[in-house]
mmCIF file of C-alpha atoms in Angstrom:
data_model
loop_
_atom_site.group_PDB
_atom_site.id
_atom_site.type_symbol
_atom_site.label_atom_id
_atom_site.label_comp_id
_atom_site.label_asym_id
_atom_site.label_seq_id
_atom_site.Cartn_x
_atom_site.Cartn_y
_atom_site.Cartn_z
ATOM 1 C CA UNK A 29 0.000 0.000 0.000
ATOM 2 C CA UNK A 30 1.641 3.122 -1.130
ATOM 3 C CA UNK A 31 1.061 6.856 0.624
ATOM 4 C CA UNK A 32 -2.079 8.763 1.095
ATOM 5 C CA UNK A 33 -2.527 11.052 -1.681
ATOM 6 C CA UNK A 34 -2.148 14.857 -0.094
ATOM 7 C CA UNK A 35 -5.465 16.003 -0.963
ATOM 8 C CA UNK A 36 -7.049 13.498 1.288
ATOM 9 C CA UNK A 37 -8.348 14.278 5.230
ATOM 10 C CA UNK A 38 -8.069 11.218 6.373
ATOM 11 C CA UNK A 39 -5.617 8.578 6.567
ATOM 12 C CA UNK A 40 -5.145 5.455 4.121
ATOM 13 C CA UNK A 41 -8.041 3.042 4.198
ATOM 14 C CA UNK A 42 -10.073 5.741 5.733
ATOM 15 C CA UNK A 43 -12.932 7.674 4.847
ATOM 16 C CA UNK A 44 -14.486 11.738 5.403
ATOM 17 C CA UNK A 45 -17.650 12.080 7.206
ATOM 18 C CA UNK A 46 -18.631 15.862 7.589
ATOM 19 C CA UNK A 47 -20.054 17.705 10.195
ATOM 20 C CA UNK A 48 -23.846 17.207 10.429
ATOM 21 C CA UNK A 49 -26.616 17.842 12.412
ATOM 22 C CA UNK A 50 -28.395 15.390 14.349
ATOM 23 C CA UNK A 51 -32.000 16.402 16.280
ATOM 24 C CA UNK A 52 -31.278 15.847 19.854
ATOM 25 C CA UNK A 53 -27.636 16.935 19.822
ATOM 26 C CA UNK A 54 -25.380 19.914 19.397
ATOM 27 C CA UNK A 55 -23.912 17.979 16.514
ATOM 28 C CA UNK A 56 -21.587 15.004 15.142
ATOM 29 C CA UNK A 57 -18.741 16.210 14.791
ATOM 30 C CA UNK A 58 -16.368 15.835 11.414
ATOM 31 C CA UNK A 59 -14.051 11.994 11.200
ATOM 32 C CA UNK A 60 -12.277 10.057 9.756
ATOM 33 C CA UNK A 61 -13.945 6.736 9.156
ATOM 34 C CA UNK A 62 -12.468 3.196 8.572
ATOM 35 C CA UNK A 63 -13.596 1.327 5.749
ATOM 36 C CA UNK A 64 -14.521 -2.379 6.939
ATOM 37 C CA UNK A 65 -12.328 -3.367 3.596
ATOM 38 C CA UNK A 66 -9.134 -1.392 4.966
ATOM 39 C CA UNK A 67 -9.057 -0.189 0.902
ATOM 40 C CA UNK A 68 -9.576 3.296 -0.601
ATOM 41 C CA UNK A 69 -12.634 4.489 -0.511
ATOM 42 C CA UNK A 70 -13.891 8.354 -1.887
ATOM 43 C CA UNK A 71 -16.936 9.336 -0.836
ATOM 44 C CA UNK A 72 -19.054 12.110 -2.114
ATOM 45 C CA UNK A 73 -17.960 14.690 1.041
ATOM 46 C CA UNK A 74 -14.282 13.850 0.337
ATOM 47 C CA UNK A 75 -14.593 14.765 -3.303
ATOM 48 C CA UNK A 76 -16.366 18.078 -2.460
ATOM 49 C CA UNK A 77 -13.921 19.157 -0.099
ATOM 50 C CA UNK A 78 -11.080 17.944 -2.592
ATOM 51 C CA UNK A 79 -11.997 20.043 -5.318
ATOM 52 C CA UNK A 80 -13.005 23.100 -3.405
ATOM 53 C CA UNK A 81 -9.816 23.258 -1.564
ATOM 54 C CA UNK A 82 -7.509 22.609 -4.188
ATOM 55 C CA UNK A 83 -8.594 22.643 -7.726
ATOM 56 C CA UNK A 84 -9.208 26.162 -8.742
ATOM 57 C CA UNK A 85 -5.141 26.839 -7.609
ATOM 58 C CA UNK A 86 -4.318 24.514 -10.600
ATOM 59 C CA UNK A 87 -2.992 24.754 -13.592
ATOM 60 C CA UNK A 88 -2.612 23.608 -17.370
ATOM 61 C CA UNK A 89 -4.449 21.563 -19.445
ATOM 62 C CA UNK A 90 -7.375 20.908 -20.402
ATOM 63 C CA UNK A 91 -7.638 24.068 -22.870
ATOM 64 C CA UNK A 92 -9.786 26.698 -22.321
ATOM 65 C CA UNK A 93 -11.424 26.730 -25.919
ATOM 66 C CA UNK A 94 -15.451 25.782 -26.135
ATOM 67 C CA UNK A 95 -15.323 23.416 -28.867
ATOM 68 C CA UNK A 96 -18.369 25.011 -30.201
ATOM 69 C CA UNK A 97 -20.268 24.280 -26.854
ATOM 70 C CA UNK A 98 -22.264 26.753 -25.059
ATOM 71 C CA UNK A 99 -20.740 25.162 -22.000
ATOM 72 C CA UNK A 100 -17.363 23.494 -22.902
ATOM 73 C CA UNK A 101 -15.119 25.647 -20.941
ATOM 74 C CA UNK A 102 -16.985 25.615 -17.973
ATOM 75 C CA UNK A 103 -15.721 21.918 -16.285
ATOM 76 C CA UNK A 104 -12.217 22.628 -16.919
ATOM 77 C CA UNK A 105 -11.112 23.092 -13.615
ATOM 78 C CA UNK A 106 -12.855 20.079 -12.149
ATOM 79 C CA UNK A 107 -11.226 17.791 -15.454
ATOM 80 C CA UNK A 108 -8.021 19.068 -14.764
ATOM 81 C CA UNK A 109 -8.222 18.277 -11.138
ATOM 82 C CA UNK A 110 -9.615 15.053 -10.946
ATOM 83 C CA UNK A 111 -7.201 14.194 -13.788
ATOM 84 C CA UNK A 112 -4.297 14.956 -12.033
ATOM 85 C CA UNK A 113 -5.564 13.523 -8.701
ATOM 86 C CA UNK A 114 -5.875 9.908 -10.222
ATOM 87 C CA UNK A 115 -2.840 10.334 -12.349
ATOM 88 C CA UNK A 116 -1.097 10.898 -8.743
ATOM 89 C CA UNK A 117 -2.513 7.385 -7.498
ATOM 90 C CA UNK A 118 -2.106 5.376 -11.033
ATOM 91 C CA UNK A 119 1.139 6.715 -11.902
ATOM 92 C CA UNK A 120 0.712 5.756 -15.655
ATOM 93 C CA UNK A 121 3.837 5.709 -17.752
ATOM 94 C CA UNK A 122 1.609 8.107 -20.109
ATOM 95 C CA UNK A 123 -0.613 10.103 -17.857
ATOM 96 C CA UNK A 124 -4.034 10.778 -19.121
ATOM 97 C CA UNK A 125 -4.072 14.200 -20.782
ATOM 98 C CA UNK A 126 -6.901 16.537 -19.490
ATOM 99 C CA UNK A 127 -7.748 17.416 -23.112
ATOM 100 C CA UNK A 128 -8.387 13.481 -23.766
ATOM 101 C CA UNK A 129 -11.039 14.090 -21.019
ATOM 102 C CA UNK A 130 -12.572 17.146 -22.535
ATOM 103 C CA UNK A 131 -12.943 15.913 -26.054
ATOM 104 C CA UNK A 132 -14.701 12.724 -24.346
ATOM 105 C CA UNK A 133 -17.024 14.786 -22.620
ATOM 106 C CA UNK A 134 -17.742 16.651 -25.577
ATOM 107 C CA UNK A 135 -18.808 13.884 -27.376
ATOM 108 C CA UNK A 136 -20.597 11.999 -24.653
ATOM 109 C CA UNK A 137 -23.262 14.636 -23.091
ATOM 110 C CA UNK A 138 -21.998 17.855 -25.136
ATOM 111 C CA UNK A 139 -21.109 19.350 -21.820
ATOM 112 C CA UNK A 140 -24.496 18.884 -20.528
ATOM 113 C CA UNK A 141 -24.307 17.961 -16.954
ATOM 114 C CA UNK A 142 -27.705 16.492 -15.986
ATOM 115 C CA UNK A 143 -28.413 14.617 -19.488
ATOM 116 C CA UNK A 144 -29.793 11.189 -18.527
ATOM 117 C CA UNK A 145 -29.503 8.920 -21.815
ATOM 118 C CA UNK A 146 -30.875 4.486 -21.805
ATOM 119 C CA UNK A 147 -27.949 2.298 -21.095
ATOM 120 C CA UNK A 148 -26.989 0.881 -24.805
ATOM 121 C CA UNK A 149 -27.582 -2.715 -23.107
ATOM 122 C CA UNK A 150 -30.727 -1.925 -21.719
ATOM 123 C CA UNK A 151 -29.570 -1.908 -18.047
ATOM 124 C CA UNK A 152 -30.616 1.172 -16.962
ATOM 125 C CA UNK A 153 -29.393 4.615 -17.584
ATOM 126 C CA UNK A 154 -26.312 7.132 -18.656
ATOM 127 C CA UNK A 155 -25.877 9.679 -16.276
ATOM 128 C CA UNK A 156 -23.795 13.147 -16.826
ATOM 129 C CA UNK A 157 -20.951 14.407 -18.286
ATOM 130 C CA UNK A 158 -19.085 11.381 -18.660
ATOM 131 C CA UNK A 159 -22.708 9.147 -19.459
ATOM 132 C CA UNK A 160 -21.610 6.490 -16.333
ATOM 133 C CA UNK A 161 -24.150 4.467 -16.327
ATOM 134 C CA UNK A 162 -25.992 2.239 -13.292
ATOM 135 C CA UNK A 163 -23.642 -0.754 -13.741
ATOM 136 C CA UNK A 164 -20.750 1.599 -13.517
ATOM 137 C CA UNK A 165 -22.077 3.540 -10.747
ATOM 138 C CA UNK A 166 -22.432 -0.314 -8.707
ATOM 139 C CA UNK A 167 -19.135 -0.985 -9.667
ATOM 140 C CA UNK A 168 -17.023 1.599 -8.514
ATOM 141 C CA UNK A 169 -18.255 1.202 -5.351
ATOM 142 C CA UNK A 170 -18.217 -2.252 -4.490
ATOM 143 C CA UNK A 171 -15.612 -3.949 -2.505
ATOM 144 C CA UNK A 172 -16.843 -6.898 -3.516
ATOM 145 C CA UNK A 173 -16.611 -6.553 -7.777
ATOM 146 C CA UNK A 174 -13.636 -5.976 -10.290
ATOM 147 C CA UNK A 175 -11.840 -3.348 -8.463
ATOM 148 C CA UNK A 176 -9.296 -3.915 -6.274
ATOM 149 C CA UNK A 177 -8.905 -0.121 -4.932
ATOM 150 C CA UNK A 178 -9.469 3.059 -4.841
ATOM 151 C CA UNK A 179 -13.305 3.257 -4.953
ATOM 152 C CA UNK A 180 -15.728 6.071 -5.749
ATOM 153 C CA UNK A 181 -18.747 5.451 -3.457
ATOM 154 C CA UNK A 182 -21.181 8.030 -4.933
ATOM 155 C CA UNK A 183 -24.958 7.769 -4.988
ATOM 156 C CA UNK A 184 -26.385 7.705 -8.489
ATOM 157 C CA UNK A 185 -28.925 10.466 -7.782
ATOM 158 C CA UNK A 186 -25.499 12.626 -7.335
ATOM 159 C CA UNK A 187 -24.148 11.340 -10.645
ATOM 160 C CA UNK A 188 -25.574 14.729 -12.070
ATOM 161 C CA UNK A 189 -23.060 16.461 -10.049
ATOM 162 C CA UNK A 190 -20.324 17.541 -12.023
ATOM 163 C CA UNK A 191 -17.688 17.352 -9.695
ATOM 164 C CA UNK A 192 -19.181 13.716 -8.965
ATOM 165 C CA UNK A 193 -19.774 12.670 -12.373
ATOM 166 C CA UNK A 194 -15.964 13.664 -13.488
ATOM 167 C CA UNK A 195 -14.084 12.134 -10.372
ATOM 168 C CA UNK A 196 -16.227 8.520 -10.922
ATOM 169 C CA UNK A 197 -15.750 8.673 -14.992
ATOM 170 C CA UNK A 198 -11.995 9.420 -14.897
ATOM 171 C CA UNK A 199 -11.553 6.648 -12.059
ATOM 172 C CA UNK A 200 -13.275 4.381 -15.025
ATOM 173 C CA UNK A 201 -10.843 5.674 -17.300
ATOM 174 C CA UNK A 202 -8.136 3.945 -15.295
ATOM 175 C CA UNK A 203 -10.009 0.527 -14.894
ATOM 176 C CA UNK A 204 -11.035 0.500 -18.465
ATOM 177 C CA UNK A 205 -7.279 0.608 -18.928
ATOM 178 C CA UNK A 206 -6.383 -1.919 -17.130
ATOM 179 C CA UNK A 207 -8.754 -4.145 -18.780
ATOM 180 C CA UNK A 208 -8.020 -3.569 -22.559
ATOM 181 C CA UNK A 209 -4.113 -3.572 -21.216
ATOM 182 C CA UNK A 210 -4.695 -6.912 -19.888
ATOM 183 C CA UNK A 211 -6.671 -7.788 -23.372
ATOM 184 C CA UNK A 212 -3.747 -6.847 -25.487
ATOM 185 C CA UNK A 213 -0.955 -7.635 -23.148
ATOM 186 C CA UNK A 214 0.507 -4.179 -23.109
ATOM 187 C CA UNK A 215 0.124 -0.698 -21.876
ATOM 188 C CA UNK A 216 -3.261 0.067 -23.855
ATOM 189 C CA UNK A 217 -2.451 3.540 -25.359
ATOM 190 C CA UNK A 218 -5.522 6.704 -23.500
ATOM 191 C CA UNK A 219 -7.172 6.450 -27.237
ATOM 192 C CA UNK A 220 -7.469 2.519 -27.271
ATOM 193 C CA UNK A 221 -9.110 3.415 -23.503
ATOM 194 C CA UNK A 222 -11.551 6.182 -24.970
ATOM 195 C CA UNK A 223 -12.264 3.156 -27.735
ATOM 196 C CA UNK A 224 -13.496 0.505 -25.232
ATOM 197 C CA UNK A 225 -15.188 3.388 -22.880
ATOM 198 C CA UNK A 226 -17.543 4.285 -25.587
ATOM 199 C CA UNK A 227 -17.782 0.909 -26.627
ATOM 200 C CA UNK A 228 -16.708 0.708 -30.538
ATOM 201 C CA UNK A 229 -14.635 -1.414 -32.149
ATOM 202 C CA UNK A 230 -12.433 0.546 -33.802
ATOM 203 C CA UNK A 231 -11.098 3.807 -34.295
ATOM 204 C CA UNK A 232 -12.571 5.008 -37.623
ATOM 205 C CA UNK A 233 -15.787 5.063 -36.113
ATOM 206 C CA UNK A 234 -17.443 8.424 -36.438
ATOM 207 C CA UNK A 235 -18.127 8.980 -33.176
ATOM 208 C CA UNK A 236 -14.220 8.279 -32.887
ATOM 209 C CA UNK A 237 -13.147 10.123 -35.563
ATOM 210 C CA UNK A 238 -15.230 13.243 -33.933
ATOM 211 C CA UNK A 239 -13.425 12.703 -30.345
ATOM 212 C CA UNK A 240 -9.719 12.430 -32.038
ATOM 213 C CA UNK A 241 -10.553 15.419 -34.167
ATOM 214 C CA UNK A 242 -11.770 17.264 -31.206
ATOM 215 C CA UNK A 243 -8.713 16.346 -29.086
ATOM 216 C CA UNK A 244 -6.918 17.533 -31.969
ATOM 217 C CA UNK A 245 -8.190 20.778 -32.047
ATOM 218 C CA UNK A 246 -7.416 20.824 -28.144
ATOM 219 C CA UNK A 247 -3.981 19.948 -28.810
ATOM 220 C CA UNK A 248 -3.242 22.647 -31.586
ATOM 221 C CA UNK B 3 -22.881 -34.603 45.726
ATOM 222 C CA UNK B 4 -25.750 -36.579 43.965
ATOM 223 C CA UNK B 5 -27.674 -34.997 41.124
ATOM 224 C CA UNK B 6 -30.308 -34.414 42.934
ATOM 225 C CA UNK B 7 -28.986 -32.216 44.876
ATOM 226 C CA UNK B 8 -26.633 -30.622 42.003
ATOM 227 C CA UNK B 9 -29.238 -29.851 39.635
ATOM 228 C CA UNK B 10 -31.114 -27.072 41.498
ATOM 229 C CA UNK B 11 -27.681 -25.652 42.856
ATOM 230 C CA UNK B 12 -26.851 -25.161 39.311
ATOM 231 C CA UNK B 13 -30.284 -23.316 38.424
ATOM 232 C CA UNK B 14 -30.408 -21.212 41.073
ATOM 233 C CA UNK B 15 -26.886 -19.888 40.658
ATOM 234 C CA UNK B 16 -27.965 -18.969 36.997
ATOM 235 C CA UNK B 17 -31.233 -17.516 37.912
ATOM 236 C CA UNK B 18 -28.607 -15.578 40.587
ATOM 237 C CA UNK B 19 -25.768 -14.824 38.057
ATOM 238 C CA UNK B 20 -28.434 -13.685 35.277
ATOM 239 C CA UNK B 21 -29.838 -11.377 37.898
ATOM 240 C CA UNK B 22 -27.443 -9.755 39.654
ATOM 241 C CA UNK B 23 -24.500 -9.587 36.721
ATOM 242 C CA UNK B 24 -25.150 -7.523 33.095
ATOM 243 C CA UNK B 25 -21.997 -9.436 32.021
ATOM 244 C CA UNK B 26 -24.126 -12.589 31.950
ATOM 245 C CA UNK B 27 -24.695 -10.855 28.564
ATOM 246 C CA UNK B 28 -21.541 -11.416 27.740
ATOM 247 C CA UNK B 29 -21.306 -15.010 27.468
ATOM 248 C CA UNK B 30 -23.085 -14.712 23.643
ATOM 249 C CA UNK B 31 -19.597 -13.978 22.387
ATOM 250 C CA UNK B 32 -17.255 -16.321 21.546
ATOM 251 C CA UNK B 33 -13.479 -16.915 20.970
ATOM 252 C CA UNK B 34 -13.696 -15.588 17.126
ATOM 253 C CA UNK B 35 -15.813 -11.937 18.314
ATOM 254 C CA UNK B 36 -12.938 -11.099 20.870
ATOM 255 C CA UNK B 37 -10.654 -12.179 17.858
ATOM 256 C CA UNK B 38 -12.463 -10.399 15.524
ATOM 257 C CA UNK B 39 -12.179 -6.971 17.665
ATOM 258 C CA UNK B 40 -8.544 -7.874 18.008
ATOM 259 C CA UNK B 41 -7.632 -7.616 14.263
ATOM 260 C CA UNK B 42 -10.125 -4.838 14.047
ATOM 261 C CA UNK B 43 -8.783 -2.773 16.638
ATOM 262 C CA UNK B 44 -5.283 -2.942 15.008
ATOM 263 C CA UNK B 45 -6.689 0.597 13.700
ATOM 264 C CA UNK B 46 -8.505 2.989 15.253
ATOM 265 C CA UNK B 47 -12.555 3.070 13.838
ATOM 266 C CA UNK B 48 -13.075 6.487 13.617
ATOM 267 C CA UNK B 49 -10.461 9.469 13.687
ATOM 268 C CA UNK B 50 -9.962 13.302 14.241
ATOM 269 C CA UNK B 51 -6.530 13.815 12.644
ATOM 270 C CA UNK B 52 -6.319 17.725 13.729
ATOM 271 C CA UNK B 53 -7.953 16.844 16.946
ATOM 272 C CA UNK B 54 -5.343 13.553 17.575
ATOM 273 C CA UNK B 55 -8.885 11.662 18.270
ATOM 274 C CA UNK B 56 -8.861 7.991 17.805
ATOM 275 C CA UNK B 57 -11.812 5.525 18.250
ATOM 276 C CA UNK B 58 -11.273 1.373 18.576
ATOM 277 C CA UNK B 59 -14.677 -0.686 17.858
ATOM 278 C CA UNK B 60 -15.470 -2.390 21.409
ATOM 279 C CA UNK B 61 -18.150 -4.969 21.988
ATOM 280 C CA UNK B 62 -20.813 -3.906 24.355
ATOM 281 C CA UNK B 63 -23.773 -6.685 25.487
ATOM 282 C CA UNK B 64 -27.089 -5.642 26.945
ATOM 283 C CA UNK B 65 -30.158 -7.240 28.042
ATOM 284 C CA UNK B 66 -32.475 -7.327 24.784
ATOM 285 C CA UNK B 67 -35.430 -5.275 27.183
ATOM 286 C CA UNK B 68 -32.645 -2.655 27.884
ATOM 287 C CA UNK B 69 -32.426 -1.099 24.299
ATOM 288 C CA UNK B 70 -34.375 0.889 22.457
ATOM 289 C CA UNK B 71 -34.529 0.784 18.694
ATOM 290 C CA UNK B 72 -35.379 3.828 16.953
ATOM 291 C CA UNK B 73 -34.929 6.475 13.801
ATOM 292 C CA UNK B 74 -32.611 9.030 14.998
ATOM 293 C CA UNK B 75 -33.073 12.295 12.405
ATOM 294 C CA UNK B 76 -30.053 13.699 10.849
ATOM 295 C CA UNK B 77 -29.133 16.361 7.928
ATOM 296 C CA UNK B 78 -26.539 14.330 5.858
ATOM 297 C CA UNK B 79 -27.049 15.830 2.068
ATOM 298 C CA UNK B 80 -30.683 16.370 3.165
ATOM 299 C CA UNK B 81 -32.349 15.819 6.465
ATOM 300 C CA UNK B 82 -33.301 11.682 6.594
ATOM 301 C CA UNK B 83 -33.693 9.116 9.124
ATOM 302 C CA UNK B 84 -31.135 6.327 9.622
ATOM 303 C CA UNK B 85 -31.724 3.317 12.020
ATOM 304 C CA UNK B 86 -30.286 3.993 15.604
ATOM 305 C CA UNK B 87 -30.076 1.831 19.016
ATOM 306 C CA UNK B 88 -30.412 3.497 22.404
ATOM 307 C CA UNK B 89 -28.523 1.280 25.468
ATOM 308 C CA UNK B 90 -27.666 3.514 28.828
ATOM 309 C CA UNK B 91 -27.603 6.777 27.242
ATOM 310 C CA UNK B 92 -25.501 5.249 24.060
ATOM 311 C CA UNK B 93 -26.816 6.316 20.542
ATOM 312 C CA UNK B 94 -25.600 3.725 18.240
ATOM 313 C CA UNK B 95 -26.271 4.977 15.020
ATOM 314 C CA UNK B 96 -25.084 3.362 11.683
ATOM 315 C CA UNK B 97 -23.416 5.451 9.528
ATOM 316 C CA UNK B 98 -24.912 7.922 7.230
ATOM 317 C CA UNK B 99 -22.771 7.421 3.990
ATOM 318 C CA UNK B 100 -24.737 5.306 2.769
ATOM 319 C CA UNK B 101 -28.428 5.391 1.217
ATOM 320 C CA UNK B 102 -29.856 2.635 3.555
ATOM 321 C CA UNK B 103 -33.295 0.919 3.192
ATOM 322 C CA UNK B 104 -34.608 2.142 6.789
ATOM 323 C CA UNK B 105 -37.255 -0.619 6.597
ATOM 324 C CA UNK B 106 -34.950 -3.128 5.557
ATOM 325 C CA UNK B 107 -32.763 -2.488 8.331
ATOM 326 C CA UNK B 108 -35.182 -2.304 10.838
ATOM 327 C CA UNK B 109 -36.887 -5.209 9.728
ATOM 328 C CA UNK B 110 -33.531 -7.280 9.560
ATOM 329 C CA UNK B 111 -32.715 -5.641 13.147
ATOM 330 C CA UNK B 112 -36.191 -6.959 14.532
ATOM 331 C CA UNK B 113 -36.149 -10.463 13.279
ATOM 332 C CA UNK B 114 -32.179 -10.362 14.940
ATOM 333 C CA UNK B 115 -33.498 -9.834 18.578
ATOM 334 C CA UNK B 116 -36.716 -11.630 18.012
ATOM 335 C CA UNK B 117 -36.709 -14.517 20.922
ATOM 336 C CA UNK B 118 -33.272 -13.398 21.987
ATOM 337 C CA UNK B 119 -32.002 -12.131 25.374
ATOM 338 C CA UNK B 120 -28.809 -10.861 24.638
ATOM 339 C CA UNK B 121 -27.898 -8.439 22.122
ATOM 340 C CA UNK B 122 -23.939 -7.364 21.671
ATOM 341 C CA UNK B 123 -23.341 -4.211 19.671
ATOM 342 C CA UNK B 124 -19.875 -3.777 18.327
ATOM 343 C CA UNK B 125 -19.325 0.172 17.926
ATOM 344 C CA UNK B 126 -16.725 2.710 18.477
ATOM 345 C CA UNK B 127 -17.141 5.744 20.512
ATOM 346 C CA UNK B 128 -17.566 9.555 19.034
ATOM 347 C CA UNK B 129 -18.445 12.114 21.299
ATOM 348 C CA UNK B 130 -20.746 13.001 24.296
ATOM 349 C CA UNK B 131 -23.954 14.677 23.248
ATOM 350 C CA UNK B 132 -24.673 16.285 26.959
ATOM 351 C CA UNK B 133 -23.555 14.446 30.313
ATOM 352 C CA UNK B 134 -25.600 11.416 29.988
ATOM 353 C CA UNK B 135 -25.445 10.691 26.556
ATOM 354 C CA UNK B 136 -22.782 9.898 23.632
ATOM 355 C CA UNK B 137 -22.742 9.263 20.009
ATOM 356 C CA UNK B 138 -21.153 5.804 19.163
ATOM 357 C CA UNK B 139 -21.612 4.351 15.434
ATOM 358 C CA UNK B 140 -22.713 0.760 14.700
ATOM 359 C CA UNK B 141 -20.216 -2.247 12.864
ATOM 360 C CA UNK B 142 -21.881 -5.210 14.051
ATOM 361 C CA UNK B 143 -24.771 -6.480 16.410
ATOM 362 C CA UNK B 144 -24.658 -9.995 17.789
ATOM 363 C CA UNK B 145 -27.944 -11.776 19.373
ATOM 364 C CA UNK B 146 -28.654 -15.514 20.038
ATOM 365 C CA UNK B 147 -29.876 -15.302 16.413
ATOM 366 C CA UNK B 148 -26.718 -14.337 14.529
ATOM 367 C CA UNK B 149 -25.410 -11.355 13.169
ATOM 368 C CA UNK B 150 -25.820 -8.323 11.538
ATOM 369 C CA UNK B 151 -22.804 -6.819 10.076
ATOM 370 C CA UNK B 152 -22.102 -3.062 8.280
ATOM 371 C CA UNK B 153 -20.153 -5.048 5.232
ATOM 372 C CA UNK B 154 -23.445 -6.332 4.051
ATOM 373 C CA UNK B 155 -24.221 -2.880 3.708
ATOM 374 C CA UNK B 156 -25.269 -3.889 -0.435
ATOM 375 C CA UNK B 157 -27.945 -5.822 1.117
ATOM 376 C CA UNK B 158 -29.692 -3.305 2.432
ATOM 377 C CA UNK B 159 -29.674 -0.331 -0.470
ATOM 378 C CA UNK B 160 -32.502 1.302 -1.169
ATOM 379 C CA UNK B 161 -33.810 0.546 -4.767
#
């Protein structure tokens, strides 16, 4: 188990719980929280208090250039941020480039933070930004499924939350990576990821070919 | 000493024992809950880094007629109710992260300490509300019927 990343209150294998009221009391008070797994676990509080302390002190990519959305420069503090926060815990030789993450977006929900789109495979729905859908949602949380670490334990009612939405898609990111790395038996290249994310086969797909020339434009 | 005589020495002590002792409560854990809060309690439950507050899980036992189960009211994201147990001025609450079936719980909670006499809670301490009570948050309850443990949390979700 390597070192707690800076951002985080609490120890490793811990968990935030902010101060709340309770009727009857003066109060609980703010903890930390151990998670019955001992493993990393980010709750929604945690990723609130992340970004507003730290993120808007950041800088570099992603771009500030719409895109031709009304909205596309107006996550770019919360991409970069959670982008660099899971880069920090990953450590991939090739980090995942902000921009990556704001062409995706682009081309997933058009920057449109509360658009709710039916699941391709009929299991429920696409949530947000980054469209994570139900099965995703479980997934990330569960101590018990594919992941091995680092968890995102986020309600799905919140998955409209931007902040939310980003922090749980670019997690996925990472796991998607490690799956179509394990697939080809190599380091899957961030566009090969973006390829098995949105689920197409291969990379002259339009939808593909919109997202690469988007990230292009990001890159110029 | 014949049987006779041993039989009723033996009943009366317990009647004595179960009267006179709380820790009579006790005897529903075994070898593996002690070992249990041993591995456990290799880190603290809950934590105040700034504050250097640390909180170890502990088993408590009470007599089943001695607690109180109830819906303590909190504003976590939005003012709800989460399943609590009152012992001796102990609120044992279980913890608000997650979106928990109230119903479910309760319902799994009832059928727990239905028939038993013993009930074990397995908490860690937070903080005193006023002098006679404290806020302590829930891992695991034992009764005579099994257990009820936070890690099944999935079971419990709301839909």
């Amino acid at each position: 188990m390597g070192a707690q990343h800076p951002w985080r209150i609490c120890p490793l294998g811990e968990h935030w719980r902010k101060p709340h009221p309770k009727k009857g009391t003066r109060g609980v008070r703010g903890h930390c929280v151990k998670n019955p797994s001992k493993k990393d676990q980010l709750y929604s509080d945690e990723l609130y208090e992340i970004a507003e302390k730290y993120f808007s002190k950041l800088k570099g990519a992603p771009i500030s250039q719409t895109l031709g959305y009304p909205q596309g420069n107006k996550f770019d503090e919360l991409i970069r941020g959670w982008c660099k926060y899971w880069n920090e815990i990953f450590l991939p030789l090739t980090p995942l480039d902000p921009n990556l993450v704001k062409a995706l977006i682009a081309t997933e929900s058009g920057f449109r933070a509360t658009v709710k789109i039916k699941d391709g495979k009929g299991q429920g729905y696409a949530t947000g930004l980054m469209q994570i859908t139900d099965t995703t949602q479980k997934i990330l949380a569960d101590e018990k499924g594919e992941l091995k670490d680092h968890y995102v334990n986020i309600d799905q009612k919140v998955l409209t939350n931007p902040n939310f939405n980003i922090a749980a898609g670019v997690r996925w990111l990472f796991r998607k990576r490690e799956i179509v790395s394990s697939k080809l038996r190599r380091e899957a290249s961030w566009e090969e990821t973006i390829l098995f994310y949105k689920g197409y086969k291969d990379l002259n797909h339009p939808q593909m070919k919109k997202l690469l020339n988007l990230y292009q434009r990001l890159n110029k | 000493m014949s049987l006779k005589k041993i039989i009723p020495i033996f009943f009366i002590s317990f009647f004595l024992v179960s009267f006179i002792s709380p820790d009579i409560h006790y005897l529903l854990l075994d070898e593996s809950d002690y070992e249990f809060m041993r591995e456990d309690n290799k880190s603290p439950a809950l934590s105040i880094p700034d504050d250097n507050f640390k909180s170890y899980n502990k088993w408590q036992c009470f007599d089943v007629g001695e607690v109180q189960f109830l819906l303590a009211e909190i504003d976590y994201n939005g003012w709800r109710q989460i399943p609590s147990i009152i012992a001796r001025g102990m609120s044992f609450d279980i913890d608000p992260d997650i979106n928990w079936d109230v119903e479910k719980v309760s319902t799994s909670w009832s059928s727990l300490i239905d028939g038993s006499r013993s009930i074990c809670i397995f908490g860690a301490y937070l903080q005193n509300d006023d002098d006679e009570n404290s806020s302590w948050y829930i891992q695991k309850i034992k009764t005579q019927n099994g257990y009820w443990d936070r890690i099944d949390y999935d079971q419990f979700l709301k839909e």
